[in-house]
Short mmCIF file of C-alpha atoms in Angstrom, two decimals:
data_model
loop_
_atom_site.label_atom_id
_atom_site.label_comp_id
_atom_site.label_asym_id
_atom_site.label_seq_id
_atom_site.Cartn_x
_atom_site.Cartn_y
_atom_site.Cartn_z
CA MET A 1 99.37 116.96 90.16
CA GLU A 2 102.53 118.81 89.14
CA ASN A 3 104.64 116.14 90.87
CA TYR A 4 103.77 113.68 88.12
CA ALA A 5 105.55 113.70 84.77
CA ALA A 6 103.52 115.26 81.94
CA PRO A 7 102.40 111.96 80.31
CA ALA A 8 100.77 110.87 83.58
CA ARG A 9 98.92 114.09 84.41
CA PRO A 10 95.82 113.73 82.19
CA ILE A 11 95.35 110.13 83.35
CA VAL A 12 95.73 111.15 87.00
CA ALA A 13 93.29 114.05 86.52
CA ARG A 14 90.66 111.72 85.05
CA MET A 15 91.04 109.21 87.89
CA ILE A 16 90.81 111.96 90.52
CA SER A 17 87.61 113.24 88.92
CA GLN A 18 86.05 109.77 88.87
CA ALA A 19 87.01 109.16 92.49
CA ALA A 20 85.59 112.49 93.62
CA ALA A 21 82.21 111.50 92.23
CA ASP A 22 82.06 108.32 94.33
CA PRO A 23 84.45 108.40 97.33
CA GLY A 24 82.68 105.44 98.94
CA ARG A 25 84.11 103.17 96.23
CA THR A 26 87.51 104.85 96.08
CA VAL A 27 90.77 103.13 96.99
CA ALA A 28 93.81 105.37 97.39
CA PHE A 29 97.24 104.10 96.36
CA GLN A 30 100.74 105.54 96.18
CA GLY A 31 102.14 106.08 92.73
CA ALA A 32 101.20 106.85 89.16
CA PRO A 33 98.63 104.92 87.12
CA GLY A 34 100.05 101.51 86.28
CA ALA A 35 102.10 101.13 89.48
CA ASN A 36 102.13 97.86 91.41
CA SER A 37 99.98 99.51 94.06
CA HIS A 38 97.44 100.36 91.33
CA VAL A 39 97.45 96.71 90.25
CA ALA A 40 97.00 95.60 93.87
CA ALA A 41 94.11 98.04 94.37
CA MET A 42 92.24 96.67 91.37
CA GLU A 43 92.87 93.05 92.38
CA ALA A 44 91.74 93.62 95.97
CA PHE A 45 88.79 95.86 95.00
CA PRO A 46 87.72 94.94 91.44
CA ASP A 47 84.64 97.17 91.69
CA GLY A 48 86.55 100.07 93.22
CA LEU A 49 87.83 103.35 91.83
CA ALA A 50 91.59 103.78 92.14
CA LEU A 51 92.87 107.16 93.33
CA PRO A 52 96.56 107.85 92.57
CA CYS A 53 98.53 109.71 95.25
CA PHE A 54 102.12 110.85 94.82
CA ASP A 55 103.41 109.52 98.15
CA PHE A 56 102.29 107.35 101.07
CA ALA A 57 101.35 110.31 103.25
CA ASP A 58 99.03 111.63 100.51
CA ALA A 59 97.28 108.26 100.26
CA ILE A 60 96.75 108.17 104.02
CA ASP A 61 95.49 111.77 104.01
CA ALA A 62 93.01 110.90 101.24
CA VAL A 63 91.38 108.36 103.56
CA ARG A 64 91.45 110.60 106.63
CA ASP A 65 89.91 113.47 104.64
CA GLY A 66 87.13 111.30 103.20
CA GLN A 67 88.36 111.42 99.60
CA ALA A 68 88.70 107.63 99.67
CA ASP A 69 87.07 104.82 101.61
CA CYS A 70 90.41 103.09 102.16
CA ALA A 71 94.02 102.95 101.01
CA ILE A 72 96.13 99.98 99.99
CA ILE A 73 99.75 100.36 101.04
CA PRO A 74 102.78 98.07 100.55
CA ILE A 75 104.37 97.11 103.84
CA GLU A 76 106.92 94.40 103.03
CA ASN A 77 108.52 92.54 100.15
CA SER A 78 109.84 88.99 100.08
CA LEU A 79 113.13 90.12 98.50
CA HIS A 80 113.78 93.59 99.87
CA GLY A 81 112.15 93.49 103.30
CA ARG A 82 110.17 96.30 104.91
CA VAL A 83 108.93 99.25 102.90
CA ALA A 84 110.61 102.38 104.23
CA ASP A 85 108.57 104.82 106.33
CA MET A 86 105.53 102.61 106.76
CA HIS A 87 106.38 101.58 110.34
CA PHE A 88 106.33 105.27 111.23
CA LEU A 89 103.37 106.32 109.08
CA LEU A 90 101.05 103.52 110.20
CA PRO A 91 100.95 104.36 113.93
CA GLU A 92 100.64 108.07 113.21
CA SER A 93 97.96 107.72 110.56
CA GLY A 94 95.00 107.26 112.90
CA LEU A 95 93.77 104.55 110.51
CA VAL A 96 93.29 100.86 111.17
CA ILE A 97 94.33 97.82 109.14
CA THR A 98 91.24 96.07 107.79
CA GLY A 99 92.76 93.66 105.27
CA GLU A 100 95.83 92.42 103.45
CA HIS A 101 96.68 91.50 99.87
CA PHE A 102 99.64 89.67 98.35
CA LEU A 103 100.81 90.68 94.88
CA PRO A 104 103.41 88.74 92.86
CA ILE A 105 105.79 91.35 91.44
CA ARG A 106 106.82 91.10 87.81
CA HIS A 107 109.17 93.90 86.82
CA ALA A 108 109.79 94.91 83.23
CA LEU A 109 112.48 97.14 81.79
CA MET A 110 110.86 99.62 79.40
CA GLY A 111 112.05 102.51 77.27
CA ILE A 112 112.01 104.07 73.82
CA GLY A 113 115.06 102.43 72.23
CA SER A 114 116.80 99.07 72.44
CA ILE A 115 118.08 97.35 75.56
CA ASP A 116 121.69 97.79 74.36
CA GLN A 117 121.25 101.57 74.55
CA VAL A 118 120.12 101.61 78.19
CA LYS A 119 122.63 103.08 80.67
CA GLU A 120 120.28 103.98 83.56
CA ALA A 121 117.12 102.47 85.02
CA ILE A 122 114.88 104.64 87.15
CA SER A 123 112.30 103.25 89.57
CA HIS A 124 111.19 103.06 93.18
CA PRO A 125 114.05 102.03 95.51
CA GLN A 126 112.17 98.84 96.36
CA ALA A 127 112.03 97.82 92.68
CA LEU A 128 115.68 98.71 92.15
CA GLY A 129 116.63 96.63 95.19
CA GLN A 130 114.61 93.67 93.92
CA CYS A 131 116.49 93.77 90.59
CA ARG A 132 119.91 94.93 91.74
CA HIS A 133 121.83 91.82 90.63
CA TRP A 134 120.27 91.85 87.16
CA LEU A 135 121.00 95.55 86.74
CA ARG A 136 124.61 95.16 87.86
CA ASP A 137 125.16 92.18 85.56
CA HIS A 138 123.94 94.26 82.59
CA GLY A 139 125.91 97.40 83.47
CA ILE A 140 122.79 99.49 84.11
CA ALA A 141 122.98 102.11 86.86
CA PRO A 142 119.98 102.33 89.24
CA VAL A 143 118.39 105.77 89.76
CA ALA A 144 115.83 106.16 92.55
CA TYR A 145 112.40 107.69 91.90
CA PRO A 146 109.29 107.75 94.15
CA ASP A 147 107.28 105.37 91.98
CA THR A 148 107.63 102.61 89.38
CA ALA A 149 104.94 103.69 86.92
CA GLY A 150 105.83 107.33 87.55
CA ALA A 151 109.34 106.45 86.39
CA ALA A 152 107.83 105.09 83.17
CA ALA A 153 106.07 108.42 82.64
CA VAL A 154 109.39 110.23 83.18
CA VAL A 155 111.08 108.03 80.56
CA ALA A 156 108.30 108.80 78.10
CA GLU A 157 108.65 112.52 78.84
CA ARG A 158 112.44 112.62 78.43
CA GLY A 159 112.58 110.60 75.23
CA ASP A 160 116.15 109.43 75.87
CA PRO A 161 116.93 105.84 74.80
CA ALA A 162 119.73 105.67 77.38
CA ILE A 163 117.17 105.93 80.20
CA ALA A 164 114.71 103.14 80.93
CA ALA A 165 112.23 102.44 83.70
CA LEU A 166 111.56 99.43 85.91
CA ALA A 167 107.79 99.13 86.19
CA PRO A 168 104.91 96.67 85.86
CA PRO A 169 104.53 95.56 82.21
CA GLY A 170 101.15 97.31 81.87
CA ALA A 171 102.78 100.70 82.43
CA ALA A 172 104.50 100.41 79.05
CA GLN A 173 101.15 100.47 77.25
CA ILE A 174 99.86 103.34 79.39
CA TYR A 175 102.82 105.59 78.57
CA GLY A 176 103.66 104.41 75.06
CA LEU A 177 106.92 102.64 75.87
CA THR A 178 108.47 99.43 74.58
CA VAL A 179 109.02 96.50 76.92
CA LEU A 180 112.72 95.69 76.57
CA LYS A 181 112.90 92.82 79.05
CA GLN A 182 110.39 91.13 81.35
CA GLY A 183 110.73 89.12 84.54
CA ILE A 184 114.02 90.60 85.71
CA ALA A 185 113.59 90.32 89.49
CA ASP A 186 116.39 88.52 91.30
CA ALA A 187 114.06 85.71 92.48
CA ASP A 188 110.85 84.17 91.21
CA HIS A 189 109.16 84.37 94.63
CA ASN A 190 109.20 88.21 94.52
CA THR A 191 105.97 89.15 96.29
CA THR A 192 104.78 92.29 98.05
CA ARG A 193 102.38 92.27 100.96
CA PHE A 194 99.93 95.17 101.07
CA VAL A 195 97.68 96.25 103.93
CA VAL A 196 94.33 97.98 103.61
CA LEU A 197 93.88 101.06 105.81
CA ALA A 198 90.49 102.56 106.68
CA ARG A 199 88.94 105.03 109.12
CA GLY A 200 87.77 103.48 112.37
CA SER A 201 87.56 99.84 113.29
CA ARG A 202 85.31 97.58 111.27
CA GLU A 203 83.64 94.36 112.34
CA VAL A 204 85.76 91.34 111.53
CA ALA A 205 83.48 88.96 109.65
CA GLY A 206 83.83 85.27 108.89
CA ASP A 207 85.36 82.31 110.65
CA GLY A 208 88.98 83.27 110.03
CA PRO A 209 91.81 82.57 110.26
CA PHE A 210 92.68 86.11 111.29
CA MET A 211 95.76 88.26 111.71
CA THR A 212 96.28 91.00 114.27
CA THR A 213 98.91 93.70 113.87
CA LEU A 214 100.24 95.60 116.86
CA ILE A 215 103.05 97.83 118.03
CA PHE A 216 104.54 98.07 121.51
CA GLU A 217 107.46 99.37 123.52
CA VAL A 218 108.97 97.22 126.24
CA LYS A 219 110.19 98.53 129.55
CA ASN A 220 113.88 99.40 129.73
CA VAL A 221 114.89 96.48 131.98
CA PRO A 222 116.95 93.31 131.40
CA ALA A 223 115.19 90.56 129.43
CA ALA A 224 112.18 92.83 128.86
CA LEU A 225 111.49 91.55 125.35
CA TYR A 226 111.90 87.93 126.41
CA LYS A 227 109.38 88.42 129.21
CA ALA A 228 106.97 90.41 127.06
CA LEU A 229 106.82 87.71 124.38
CA GLY A 230 106.60 84.82 126.81
CA GLY A 231 102.82 84.94 126.86
CA PHE A 232 102.61 84.19 123.15
CA ALA A 233 104.70 81.04 123.60
CA THR A 234 102.89 79.75 126.68
CA ASN A 235 99.47 80.38 125.13
CA GLY A 236 100.34 78.91 121.73
CA VAL A 237 99.85 82.14 119.76
CA ASN A 238 101.95 82.19 116.59
CA MET A 239 103.85 85.42 115.94
CA THR A 240 104.62 85.58 112.23
CA LYS A 241 106.52 88.87 112.21
CA LEU A 242 108.53 90.90 114.72
CA GLU A 243 110.57 93.97 113.80
CA SER A 244 112.23 96.62 115.92
CA TYR A 245 112.69 100.26 115.01
CA GLN A 246 113.88 103.41 116.71
CA ARG A 247 111.79 106.54 117.09
CA GLY A 248 112.94 109.98 118.15
CA GLY A 249 116.66 109.39 117.76
CA SER A 250 117.19 108.45 121.41
CA PHE A 251 118.67 104.97 120.79
CA ALA A 252 117.51 104.21 124.34
CA ALA A 253 114.52 102.00 123.64
CA SER A 254 113.11 100.16 120.68
CA GLU A 255 109.54 99.97 119.54
CA PHE A 256 108.36 96.74 117.98
CA TYR A 257 105.98 95.93 115.15
CA ALA A 258 104.38 92.47 115.26
CA ASP A 259 101.89 90.31 113.40
CA ILE A 260 100.19 87.49 115.30
CA MET A 261 97.72 84.83 114.23
CA GLY A 262 94.32 85.20 115.88
CA LYS A 263 92.22 88.07 117.15
CA PRO A 264 91.26 89.77 120.40
CA GLY A 265 88.44 87.80 121.97
CA ASP A 266 90.25 84.52 121.46
CA PRO A 267 91.15 83.41 124.99
CA ALA A 268 94.75 82.56 124.08
CA VAL A 269 95.28 85.88 122.32
CA ASP A 270 93.74 87.81 125.21
CA ARG A 271 96.03 86.12 127.72
CA ALA A 272 99.09 86.75 125.56
CA LEU A 273 98.20 90.42 125.08
CA GLU A 274 97.61 90.82 128.81
CA GLU A 275 101.09 89.51 129.58
CA LEU A 276 102.57 91.67 126.82
CA GLY A 277 100.92 94.72 128.37
CA PHE A 278 102.29 93.90 131.82
CA HIS A 279 105.88 93.92 130.52
CA SER A 280 105.49 96.87 128.14
CA LYS A 281 105.26 100.62 128.50
CA TRP A 282 102.37 100.57 126.07
CA VAL A 283 100.69 98.33 123.49
CA ARG A 284 98.62 99.53 120.56
CA LEU A 285 96.57 97.33 118.22
CA LEU A 286 96.66 98.51 114.59
CA GLY A 287 93.99 96.18 113.30
CA THR A 288 92.52 92.67 113.03
CA TYR A 289 91.69 91.27 109.60
CA PRO A 290 91.24 88.00 107.67
CA GLN A 291 94.37 86.26 106.45
CA ALA A 292 94.81 86.60 102.72
CA ARG A 293 97.45 83.86 102.72
CA ALA A 294 97.86 80.95 105.12
CA ARG A 295 100.74 81.13 107.59
CA GLY A 296 102.55 78.26 109.19
#
């Protein structure tokens, strides 16, 4: 609680109390009330109770500890790419991906004075990156903070017209700030993809289409990745995302994060996964879930 700026604390306390009374309806999110993750939680679960958590690890712990039924976590943005840390937190969380949600991002600059007085904008690094050209063009220095709406609470607490926040427009009303400029992202297509994390696997209902998310590490031999992915091509399984990342600081072998269309049990997917497993040290499925947006 103390991690939040003073204007956010009574709101956070009230939301924590409501969530504690009904954890089966609770959706954990990272950030302060009014953050984009809060907006995504309420869009994805309109009958849910949102539980604010200061960082991603806290949101994951809330689900593991039974304080929340699930968490909704941003994983990638159309402008700024992957969300830092999530490729490491997801495999270690012990949770499974049960859904996805796409949220159009509309940043607003908010403060207590006029836009001409603003010298610094504080926000989450993702938000700052999505608005970096606009900020540079207006001579406003970016200052990183763990959360967008939390930055708005900090601006309200400091009461300095030279400091503004980049946050969803609704955060201005929550923390008593003035919206100085809306729609300042560097591209209109600015969208964040969120995934829903829950304890244990859940039955995948409906006729699809489905997505499956997995991680794997190929063997340290020539053309290992080419061979490992060959089964997806020969079996007609569309891979919509493939990212590499290093773990452990060895620089000797990469792990890969992938999204594919389809689900285990589909003959083509099963054959592709079997070939992937043959050419990999290990393969781990992180979840199968309905597509929230068509691919291809």
